[in-house]
Amino acid sequence: MALVRVQNFAVSLDGFGTGEGQSADAHFGHAGDRLHEWMFTTRWWQPGGSGGVDDAFVRQHDVGIGAEIMGAGKFGHPGWHEDPDWRGAWGPNPPFHTPVFVLTHHRREPIEMAGGTTFHFLDASPAEAVDVAREAAGGKDIRVGGGATTIREFLSAGLVDHLHVVVVPILLGRGVRLWDGLEGVERDFQVESTSSPSGVTHVTFTRTTA
Amino acid sequence: MALVRVQNFAVSLDGFGTGEGQSADAHFGHAGDRLHEWMFTTRWWQPGGSGGVDDAFVRQHDVGIGAEIMGAGKFGHPGWHEDPDWRGAWGPNPPFHTPVFVLTHHRREPIEMAGGTTFHFLDASPAEAVDVAREAAGGKDIRVGGGATTIREFLSAGLVDHLHVVVVPILLGRGVRLWDGLEGVERDFQVESTSSPSGVTHVTFTRTTA
Ligand SMILES: NC(=O)c1ccc[n+]([C@@H]2O[C@H](COP(=O)([O-])OP(=O)(O)OC[C@H]3O[C@@H](n4cnc5c(N)ncnc54)[C@H](OP(=O)(O)O)[C@@H]3O)[C@@H](O)[C@H]2O)c1
Ligand SMILES: NC(=O)c1ccc[n+]([C@@H]2O[C@H](COP(=O)([O-])OP(=O)(O)OC[C@H]3O[C@@H](n4cnc5c(N)ncnc54)[C@H](OP(=O)(O)O)[C@@H]3O)[C@@H](O)[C@H]2O)c1
């Protein structure tokens, strides 16, 4: 059975999945690159990088994934929908290579990019979005790619089978929180924590209930 | 030079140092024992327990400590100050064995307990409290014992030299948050994370600036 997975979602120690002040020039607001620096030291990112636990997790991003669901806040900075030419911040060949379903109240026609990525725009409940994405994923898993608001929504709805969060030891102080309103969610999961020499801690939630 | 240290302060993955609904029967509110179960499996707690990283940290609680500073919310549940006989929730021989300075707007006379613990009640700024505790600690370190409100206050004031937080992989959803309003505090510290087979992650902040 295909799974709904979150991979490599980074949060600060105080639980923020992005900083304050997101814009076209600052996708993570005042957080800058700090939530993702742990990736830059892996050999996935650069030759001669580390092949340790960070590398192992970062490489799970694509494995077995047939479609992504993301929120409008990941697809574009506030106001993106006023720009008819906006095609995401990833350039002509986005790193998804599958259908991507963008949850938004500002629907538009699908955008076909190079490398197998097509952005579809969907105004739907999380459960409906999973149904649509499952259809498109051809038996493979579905990635819920963020941001924090969207992951929280899918966790609340009980739709996530596997959650991988990377806790980065910084205190952002402000931004969008991942964990709000999720009291007791861990009960349906086996939770493991693995610290890396890079300083981050990988926390995985693996569903134990049907 | 004597240090100001926080040892074994437990928070949920979503950052709560205690649950909601603290009372005389529920010191941690709806969190119950869940923030401290990791201690119960150590050989410090019980014969035959584990001697691993949890045990090593738990045993740092007393080492080299000459005085504790705690908040009124750790000393008693809401309303404790209306009970003239309240002497804390630890029984006749509390596990401090040093002078303990309780920060409160409800001062009372010192209470001498068995085993070397004396509770002193202080209405003072964090910096003043450290001065008073340092005097009493006879050259040893000062523990800031919690709760979350008090630790946050001392961190904000730049008074903590060593912070040891135990992240417990549960989502409490409500209670008192540790990390609020501490943006960028990590800059003055070297931060390390160490996951334990018990499931918790020990995060230590060691001051690098004077
Ligand atoms: N930490 C990480 O690893 C990571 C990963 C990915 C992204 N990010 C960052 O996270 C930030 C975005 O996160 P975010 O929490 O602000 O926003 P988000 O989760 O990406 O998007 C939330 C928005 O998506 C739309 N939406 C969500 N569910 C919907 C539904 N069921 N139906 C219709 N529309 C729905 C709504 O926008 P509208 O109503 O405006 O359409 C909603 O405001 C960005 O800064 C991004 O760079 C971080
Ligand atoms: N997670 C852990 O490892 C851990 C460790 C210890 C305790 N706890 C738990 O944490 C909870 C208590 O934490 P909390 O954050 O609610 O409260 P707290 O930090 O223990 O106490 C805060 C209170 O102390 C007094 N206070 C603090 N600073 C003061 C100052 N500078 N001057 C005068 N008074 C001052 C004020 O009370 P008044 O104005 O009422 O006097 C304030 O409301 C309890 O549930 C306890 O069991 C958890």
Coordinates of C-alpha atoms and ligand atoms in Angstrom, one line a residue:
Chain A
M1 CA 0.0 0.0 0.0
A2 CA 1.4 3.4 -1.0
L3 CA 2.3 5.7 1.9
V4 CA 1.9 9.4 2.6
R5 CA 5.3 10.6 3.7
V6 CA 7.0 13.7 4.9
Q7 CA 10.8 13.8 4.3
N8 CA 13.5 16.1 5.5
F9 CA 11.2 18.7 6.9
A10 CA 13.4 21.1 9.0
V11 CA 12.3 22.9 12.1
S12 CA 14.2 25.0 14.6
L13 CA 14.5 23.8 18.2
D14 CA 11.6 26.1 19.0
G15 CA 9.5 24.5 16.3
F16 CA 9.4 26.9 13.4
G17 CA 9.4 25.5 9.9
T18 CA 10.1 28.8 8.3
G19 CA 11.0 32.3 9.5
E20 CA 9.0 35.5 9.5
G21 CA 8.9 37.8 6.5
Q22 CA 8.8 35.4 3.5
S23 CA 9.3 37.2 0.2
A24 CA 10.5 36.5 -3.4
D25 CA 14.1 37.0 -2.2
A26 CA 13.8 35.3 1.1
H27 CA 11.8 32.0 0.9
F28 CA 12.4 31.3 4.5
G29 CA 12.1 34.8 5.8
H30 CA 14.6 35.8 8.5
A31 CA 15.6 32.1 8.9
G32 CA 17.7 32.5 5.7
D33 CA 19.5 29.2 4.9
R34 CA 19.9 28.2 8.5
L35 CA 17.2 25.5 8.5
H36 CA 19.0 23.7 5.6
E37 CA 22.7 24.1 6.2
W38 CA 22.9 20.5 7.5
M39 CA 22.1 19.4 3.9
F40 CA 25.0 21.4 2.4
T41 CA 27.6 19.2 4.2
T42 CA 26.4 15.9 2.7
R43 CA 27.9 14.2 -0.3
W44 CA 24.5 14.4 -1.8
W45 CA 25.0 18.1 -2.0
Q46 CA 28.7 18.3 -2.8
P47 CA 31.5 15.9 -3.7
G48 CA 33.6 15.1 -0.6
G49 CA 30.7 15.8 1.7
S50 CA 29.7 13.4 4.5
G51 CA 28.0 10.1 3.8
G52 CA 26.6 9.8 7.3
V53 CA 23.1 9.9 8.7
D54 CA 22.2 13.3 7.2
D55 CA 23.1 12.0 3.7
A56 CA 21.1 8.9 4.2
F57 CA 18.0 10.8 5.1
V58 CA 18.4 13.5 2.5
R59 CA 18.5 10.8 -0.2
Q60 CA 15.1 9.5 0.9
H61 CA 13.5 12.6 -0.5
D62 CA 12.8 11.0 -3.9
V63 CA 12.9 7.3 -3.3
G64 CA 9.6 5.6 -4.2
I65 CA 7.8 8.9 -4.5
G66 CA 5.2 9.3 -7.3
A67 CA 3.6 12.6 -6.4
E68 CA 4.0 15.6 -4.1
I69 CA 1.4 17.7 -2.3
M70 CA 2.5 21.1 -1.2
G71 CA 0.9 24.3 0.3
A72 CA 0.6 27.5 -1.6
G73 CA 3.2 29.0 0.9
K74 CA 5.8 26.6 -0.4
F75 CA 4.9 27.2 -4.0
G76 CA 5.3 31.0 -3.7
H77 CA 5.8 33.9 -1.4
P78 CA 2.8 35.9 -0.3
G79 CA 1.3 37.5 -3.4
W80 CA 2.6 34.9 -5.9
H81 CA -0.9 34.5 -7.3
E82 CA -1.0 38.1 -8.5
D83 CA 1.9 37.2 -10.9
P84 CA 0.5 35.1 -13.9
D85 CA 4.0 34.1 -14.8
W86 CA 5.0 32.7 -11.4
R87 CA 6.2 29.1 -11.8
G88 CA 7.7 28.4 -8.4
A89 CA 11.2 29.3 -7.1
W90 CA 13.0 26.2 -8.5
G91 CA 13.8 27.3 -12.0
P92 CA 12.9 25.5 -15.2
N93 CA 13.7 22.0 -13.9
P94 CA 12.2 21.7 -10.4
P95 CA 13.6 18.9 -8.1
F96 CA 10.3 17.0 -8.0
H97 CA 10.1 15.1 -11.4
T98 CA 6.5 14.0 -10.6
P99 CA 3.1 15.6 -10.6
V100 CA 3.0 18.2 -7.8
F101 CA -0.4 19.2 -6.3
V102 CA -0.4 22.8 -4.9
L103 CA -3.1 23.3 -2.4
T104 CA -4.5 26.8 -2.9
H105 CA -7.6 28.9 -2.9
H106 CA -6.0 30.6 -6.0
R107 CA -6.3 27.9 -8.7
R108 CA -4.8 28.2 -12.2
E109 CA -4.2 25.9 -15.1
P110 CA -1.5 23.2 -14.7
I111 CA 2.1 24.2 -15.5
E112 CA 4.3 21.6 -17.2
M113 CA 7.9 22.1 -16.4
A114 CA 11.1 20.3 -17.6
G115 CA 12.2 17.0 -16.0
G116 CA 8.8 15.5 -15.3
T117 CA 7.4 18.0 -12.9
T118 CA 3.8 19.3 -13.5
F119 CA 2.2 21.7 -11.1
H120 CA -1.5 21.2 -10.6
F121 CA -3.5 23.6 -8.5
L122 CA -6.1 22.1 -6.1
D123 CA -8.6 23.6 -3.8
A124 CA -9.6 20.5 -1.8
S125 CA -9.5 18.9 1.7
P126 CA -6.4 17.0 2.7
A127 CA -8.2 13.7 2.2
E128 CA -9.4 14.7 -1.3
A129 CA -5.9 15.8 -2.1
V130 CA -4.5 12.4 -1.1
D131 CA -7.0 10.7 -3.3
V132 CA -6.1 12.8 -6.3
A133 CA -2.3 12.5 -5.7
R134 CA -2.6 8.7 -5.2
E135 CA -4.3 8.4 -8.6
A136 CA -1.4 10.3 -10.1
A137 CA 1.3 8.5 -8.2
G138 CA 0.9 5.2 -10.0
G139 CA 1.2 3.0 -6.9
K140 CA 4.2 4.9 -5.5
D141 CA 4.2 7.0 -2.3
I142 CA 3.0 10.5 -1.9
R143 CA 5.2 13.2 -0.4
V144 CA 3.7 16.0 1.7
G145 CA 6.4 18.5 1.0
G146 CA 5.4 21.3 3.4
G147 CA 5.3 24.0 4.6
A148 CA 4.4 23.7 8.2
T149 CA 0.8 24.7 7.8
T150 CA 0.2 22.0 5.3
I151 CA 2.0 19.3 7.2
R152 CA 0.1 20.2 10.4
E153 CA -3.2 20.0 8.4
F154 CA -2.4 16.5 7.1
L155 CA -1.2 15.2 10.5
S156 CA -4.3 16.5 12.2
A157 CA -6.4 14.7 9.6
G158 CA -4.5 11.4 10.4
L159 CA -3.3 11.2 6.8
V160 CA 0.5 10.9 7.4
D161 CA 2.1 7.4 7.5
H162 CA 5.7 8.5 7.9
L163 CA 7.0 11.8 9.2
H164 CA 10.7 12.7 9.1
V165 CA 11.5 16.0 10.9
V166 CA 15.0 17.5 11.2
V167 CA 15.4 19.5 14.4
V168 CA 18.0 22.2 13.8
P169 CA 19.6 23.6 17.0
I170 CA 18.7 27.2 16.5
L171 CA 16.0 29.4 18.1
L172 CA 14.2 31.3 15.4
G173 CA 11.7 32.9 17.8
R174 CA 9.1 33.7 15.1
G175 CA 7.7 32.3 11.9
V176 CA 5.3 29.4 11.2
R177 CA 5.2 26.7 13.8
L178 CA 4.9 23.0 12.9
W179 CA 3.7 21.4 16.1
D180 CA 0.8 23.6 17.2
G181 CA -2.5 21.8 17.9
L182 CA -1.1 18.3 17.5
E183 CA -1.5 17.1 21.1
G184 CA -1.1 13.4 21.4
V185 CA -0.4 12.7 17.7
E186 CA 2.6 10.6 18.7
R187 CA 0.3 7.9 20.1
D188 CA -0.3 6.5 16.6
F189 CA 3.4 6.3 15.8
Q190 CA 6.6 4.7 16.8
V191 CA 9.0 7.7 17.4
E192 CA 12.8 7.5 17.0
S193 CA 15.4 10.2 17.4
T194 CA 18.9 10.1 15.9
S195 CA 21.4 12.9 16.5
S196 CA 23.9 13.6 13.8
P197 CA 27.5 14.9 14.2
S198 CA 26.3 18.0 12.2
G199 CA 24.2 19.0 15.2
V200 CA 20.8 18.3 13.9
T201 CA 18.5 15.5 15.2
H202 CA 16.4 13.4 12.9
V203 CA 13.0 12.5 14.4
T204 CA 10.9 9.9 12.7
F205 CA 7.3 9.1 13.3
T206 CA 6.3 5.7 11.8
R207 CA 2.6 4.9 11.9
T208 CA 1.8 1.8 14.0
T209 CA -2.0 2.0 13.7
A210 CA -4.0 1.4 10.5
Chain B
M1 CA 34.6 30.6 38.5
A2 CA 31.3 29.1 39.6
L3 CA 28.7 28.6 36.8
V4 CA 25.0 29.0 36.6
R5 CA 23.6 25.7 35.3
V6 CA 20.4 24.1 34.2
Q7 CA 20.4 20.3 34.5
N8 CA 17.9 17.8 33.2
F9 CA 15.1 20.2 32.3
A10 CA 12.6 18.2 30.3
V11 CA 10.5 19.6 27.5
S12 CA 8.1 18.0 25.0
L13 CA 9.0 18.0 21.3
D14 CA 6.6 20.9 21.0
G15 CA 8.5 22.8 23.7
F16 CA 6.4 22.6 26.8
G17 CA 8.2 22.3 30.2
T18 CA 4.9 21.4 32.0
G19 CA 1.4 20.7 31.1
E20 CA -1.8 22.6 31.6
G21 CA -3.8 22.4 34.8
Q22 CA -1.1 22.2 37.5
S23 CA -2.5 21.4 40.9
A24 CA -1.5 19.9 44.3
D25 CA -2.2 16.4 42.8
A26 CA -0.8 17.0 39.3
H27 CA 2.5 18.9 39.5
F28 CA 2.9 18.7 35.7
G29 CA -0.8 19.2 34.9
H30 CA -2.0 17.0 32.0
A31 CA 1.6 16.0 31.2
G32 CA 1.5 13.6 34.2
D33 CA 4.8 11.7 34.5
R34 CA 5.5 11.7 30.7
L35 CA 8.2 14.3 30.8
H36 CA 10.2 12.3 33.3
E37 CA 9.7 8.6 32.4
W38 CA 13.2 8.6 30.7
M39 CA 14.7 9.0 34.3
F40 CA 12.8 6.0 35.6
T41 CA 14.7 3.5 33.4
T42 CA 18.2 4.6 34.7
R43 CA 20.2 2.8 37.3
W44 CA 20.2 6.1 39.2
W45 CA 16.5 5.5 39.7
Q46 CA 16.4 1.8 40.1
P47 CA 18.8 -1.1 40.5
G48 CA 19.3 -2.9 37.1
G49 CA 18.4 0.3 35.2
S50 CA 20.5 1.5 32.3
G51 CA 23.9 3.1 32.9
G52 CA 23.8 4.9 29.5
V53 CA 23.7 8.5 28.5
D54 CA 20.4 9.2 30.4
D55 CA 22.0 8.0 33.6
A56 CA 25.1 10.1 33.0
F57 CA 23.1 13.2 32.6
V58 CA 20.7 12.6 35.5
R59 CA 23.6 12.2 37.8
Q60 CA 24.9 15.7 36.9
H61 CA 21.9 17.1 38.8
D62 CA 23.8 17.5 42.1
V63 CA 27.5 17.4 41.1
G64 CA 29.3 20.6 42.1
I65 CA 26.0 22.4 43.0
G66 CA 26.0 24.8 46.0
A67 CA 22.6 26.4 45.7
E68 CA 19.4 26.2 43.6
I69 CA 17.2 29.0 42.3
M70 CA 13.6 28.0 41.4
G71 CA 10.4 29.7 40.4
A72 CA 7.3 29.8 42.6
G73 CA 5.5 27.5 40.1
K74 CA 8.0 24.8 40.8
F75 CA 7.8 25.3 44.6
G76 CA 4.0 25.0 44.6
H77 CA 0.9 24.6 42.6
P78 CA -1.2 27.8 41.9
G79 CA -2.5 29.0 45.3
W80 CA 0.3 27.4 47.4
H81 CA 1.0 30.8 49.1
E82 CA -2.5 30.7 50.7
D83 CA -1.4 27.7 52.7
P84 CA 0.9 28.8 55.5
D85 CA 2.1 25.1 56.0
W86 CA 3.1 24.5 52.4
R87 CA 6.7 23.3 52.3
G88 CA 7.0 22.1 48.7
A89 CA 6.0 18.8 47.2
W90 CA 9.2 16.9 48.1
G91 CA 8.4 15.6 51.6
P92 CA 10.5 16.3 54.7
N93 CA 13.9 15.6 53.0
P94 CA 13.9 17.4 49.6
P95 CA 16.4 16.3 47.0
F96 CA 18.4 19.6 47.0
H97 CA 20.5 19.4 50.1
T98 CA 21.6 23.0 49.7
P99 CA 20.0 26.4 50.1
V100 CA 17.2 26.9 47.6
F101 CA 16.0 30.4 46.6
V102 CA 12.4 30.5 45.6
L103 CA 11.6 33.5 43.4
T104 CA 8.2 34.8 44.3
H105 CA 6.1 37.8 44.9
H106 CA 4.7 36.0 48.0
R107 CA 7.7 36.0 50.4
R108 CA 7.7 34.2 53.7
E109 CA 10.2 33.2 56.4
P110 CA 12.9 30.6 55.4
I111 CA 12.0 27.0 55.9
E112 CA 14.7 24.6 57.1
M113 CA 14.1 21.0 56.0
A114 CA 16.0 17.8 56.8
G115 CA 19.1 16.9 54.7
G116 CA 20.5 20.3 54.3
T117 CA 17.8 22.0 52.2
T118 CA 16.6 25.4 53.3
F119 CA 14.0 27.3 51.3
H120 CA 14.5 31.0 51.1
F121 CA 11.9 33.3 49.5
L122 CA 13.2 36.0 47.3
D123 CA 11.5 38.8 45.3
A124 CA 14.4 39.9 43.1
S125 CA 15.6 40.3 39.6
P126 CA 17.4 37.2 38.1
A127 CA 20.8 39.0 38.4
E128 CA 20.2 39.8 42.1
A129 CA 19.1 36.2 42.7
V130 CA 22.3 34.9 41.2
D131 CA 24.3 37.2 43.5
V132 CA 22.5 36.0 46.5
A133 CA 22.7 32.4 45.5
R134 CA 26.4 32.7 44.6
E135 CA 27.1 34.0 48.1
A136 CA 25.3 31.0 49.6
A137 CA 26.9 28.4 47.2
G138 CA 30.4 28.7 48.8
G139 CA 32.2 28.7 45.4
K140 CA 30.1 25.9 43.9
D141 CA 27.8 26.2 40.9
I142 CA 24.2 27.5 41.0
R143 CA 21.4 25.4 39.5
V144 CA 18.5 27.1 38.0
G145 CA 15.9 24.4 38.6
G146 CA 12.9 25.6 36.6
G147 CA 10.1 25.8 35.7
A148 CA 10.1 27.0 32.2
T149 CA 9.2 30.6 33.0
T150 CA 12.2 31.0 35.3
I151 CA 14.7 29.4 33.0
R152 CA 13.4 31.6 30.1
E153 CA 13.9 34.6 32.3
F154 CA 17.5 33.7 33.2
L155 CA 18.4 32.8 29.6
S156 CA 17.0 36.1 28.4
A157 CA 19.1 37.9 30.9
G158 CA 22.2 36.2 29.7
L159 CA 22.8 34.6 33.1
V160 CA 23.0 30.9 32.1
D161 CA 26.4 29.3 31.5
H162 CA 25.3 25.8 30.8
L163 CA 21.9 24.6 29.7
H164 CA 20.9 20.9 29.6
V165 CA 17.5 20.3 28.1
V166 CA 16.0 16.8 27.5
V167 CA 13.6 16.7 24.6
V168 CA 11.0 14.1 25.1
P169 CA 9.3 12.8 21.9
I170 CA 5.7 13.6 22.9
L171 CA 3.4 16.5 21.8
L172 CA 1.8 18.0 24.9
G173 CA 0.0 20.7 22.8
R174 CA -0.5 23.0 25.9
G175 CA 1.2 24.1 29.0
V176 CA 4.1 26.5 29.6
R177 CA 6.6 26.9 26.8
L178 CA 10.4 27.0 27.4
W179 CA 11.6 28.5 24.1
D180 CA 9.4 31.5 23.6
G181 CA 11.1 34.9 23.0
L182 CA 14.6 33.4 22.9
E183 CA 15.5 34.2 19.3
G184 CA 19.2 33.8 18.6
V185 CA 20.2 32.8 22.1
E186 CA 22.2 29.9 20.6
R187 CA 24.7 32.3 19.2
D188 CA 26.5 32.6 22.6
F189 CA 26.7 28.8 23.0
Q190 CA 28.2 25.7 21.6
V191 CA 25.2 23.4 21.1
E192 CA 25.3 19.6 21.1
S193 CA 22.5 17.1 20.6
T194 CA 22.7 13.4 21.8
S195 CA 19.9 11.0 21.3
S196 CA 19.4 8.2 23.7
P197 CA 18.1 4.7 23.0
S198 CA 15.3 5.6 25.5
G199 CA 14.0 8.0 22.8
V200 CA 14.9 11.3 24.4
T201 CA 17.5 13.8 23.0
H202 CA 19.9 15.6 25.3
V203 CA 20.6 19.1 24.1
T204 CA 23.3 21.0 25.8
F205 CA 24.2 24.7 25.4
T206 CA 27.7 25.5 26.7
R207 CA 28.6 29.2 26.8
T208 CA 31.4 30.3 24.5
T209 CA 31.3 34.0 25.3
A210 CA 32.2 35.7 28.6
Ligands
LIG1 N1 11.3 23.7 6.8 C1 11.3 23.0 5.7 O1 11.9 22.0 5.5 C2 10.4 23.6 4.6 C3 9.9 22.8 3.6 C4 9.1 23.3 2.6 C5 8.8 24.7 2.7 N2 9.2 25.5 3.7 C6 8.9 26.9 3.8 O2 7.6 27.0 4.5 C7 7.0 28.2 4.1 C8 5.6 27.9 3.7 O3 4.9 27.3 4.8 P1 3.6 27.9 5.3 O4 3.2 27.0 6.5 O5 3.7 29.3 5.5 O6 2.5 27.6 4.1 P2 2.2 26.3 3.3 O7 1.9 25.2 4.3 O8 3.2 26.0 2.2 O9 0.9 26.8 2.6 C9 -0.3 27.1 3.3 C10 -1.3 27.7 2.3 O10 -1.6 26.7 1.4 C11 -3.0 26.9 1.0 N3 -3.7 25.7 1.5 C12 -3.3 24.8 2.5 N4 -4.2 23.9 2.6 C13 -5.2 24.1 1.7 C14 -6.4 23.5 1.4 N5 -6.8 22.3 2.1 N6 -7.2 24.0 0.5 C15 -6.9 25.2 -0.2 N7 -5.7 25.8 0.1 C16 -4.9 25.3 1.0 C17 -3.5 28.2 1.7 O11 -3.1 29.3 0.9 P3 -4.1 30.2 0.0 O12 -5.4 30.3 0.8 O13 -3.3 31.5 -0.1 O14 -4.2 29.5 -1.3 C18 -2.6 28.2 2.9 O15 -2.4 29.5 3.5 C19 7.9 28.8 3.0 O16 8.7 29.8 3.7 C20 8.7 27.7 2.6 O17 10.0 28.1 2.0 C21 10.0 24.9 4.7
LIG2 N1 10.2 20.0 32.8 C1 11.0 20.0 33.9 O1 12.0 19.3 33.9 C2 10.5 20.7 35.2 C3 11.5 21.1 36.2 C4 11.0 21.8 37.2 C5 9.7 22.2 37.3 N2 8.8 21.8 36.3 C6 7.4 22.1 36.4 O2 7.2 23.5 35.9 C7 6.1 24.1 36.4 C8 6.4 25.4 36.9 O3 6.9 26.2 35.9 P1 6.3 27.6 35.5 O4 7.0 28.0 34.3 O5 4.8 27.5 35.5 O6 6.7 28.5 36.8 P2 8.1 28.8 37.5 O7 9.1 29.2 36.5 O8 8.4 27.7 38.4 O9 7.7 30.0 38.4 C9 7.3 31.2 37.8 C10 6.8 32.1 39.0 O10 7.8 32.4 39.9 C11 7.7 33.7 40.4 N3 8.9 34.5 39.8 C12 9.7 34.2 38.8 N4 10.6 35.1 38.6 C13 10.4 36.0 39.6 C14 11.1 37.2 40.0 N5 12.2 37.6 39.3 N6 10.7 37.9 41.0 C15 9.6 37.4 41.7 N7 8.9 36.3 41.5 C16 9.3 35.6 40.4 C17 6.4 34.2 39.8 O11 5.4 33.8 40.7 P3 4.5 34.6 41.8 O12 4.4 36.0 41.1 O13 3.3 33.9 41.9 O14 5.3 34.7 43.0 C18 6.3 33.5 38.5 O15 4.9 33.4 38.1 C19 5.5 23.1 37.4 O16 4.5 22.3 36.8 C20 6.7 22.2 37.7 O17 6.3 20.9 38.2 C21 9.2 21.1 35.3

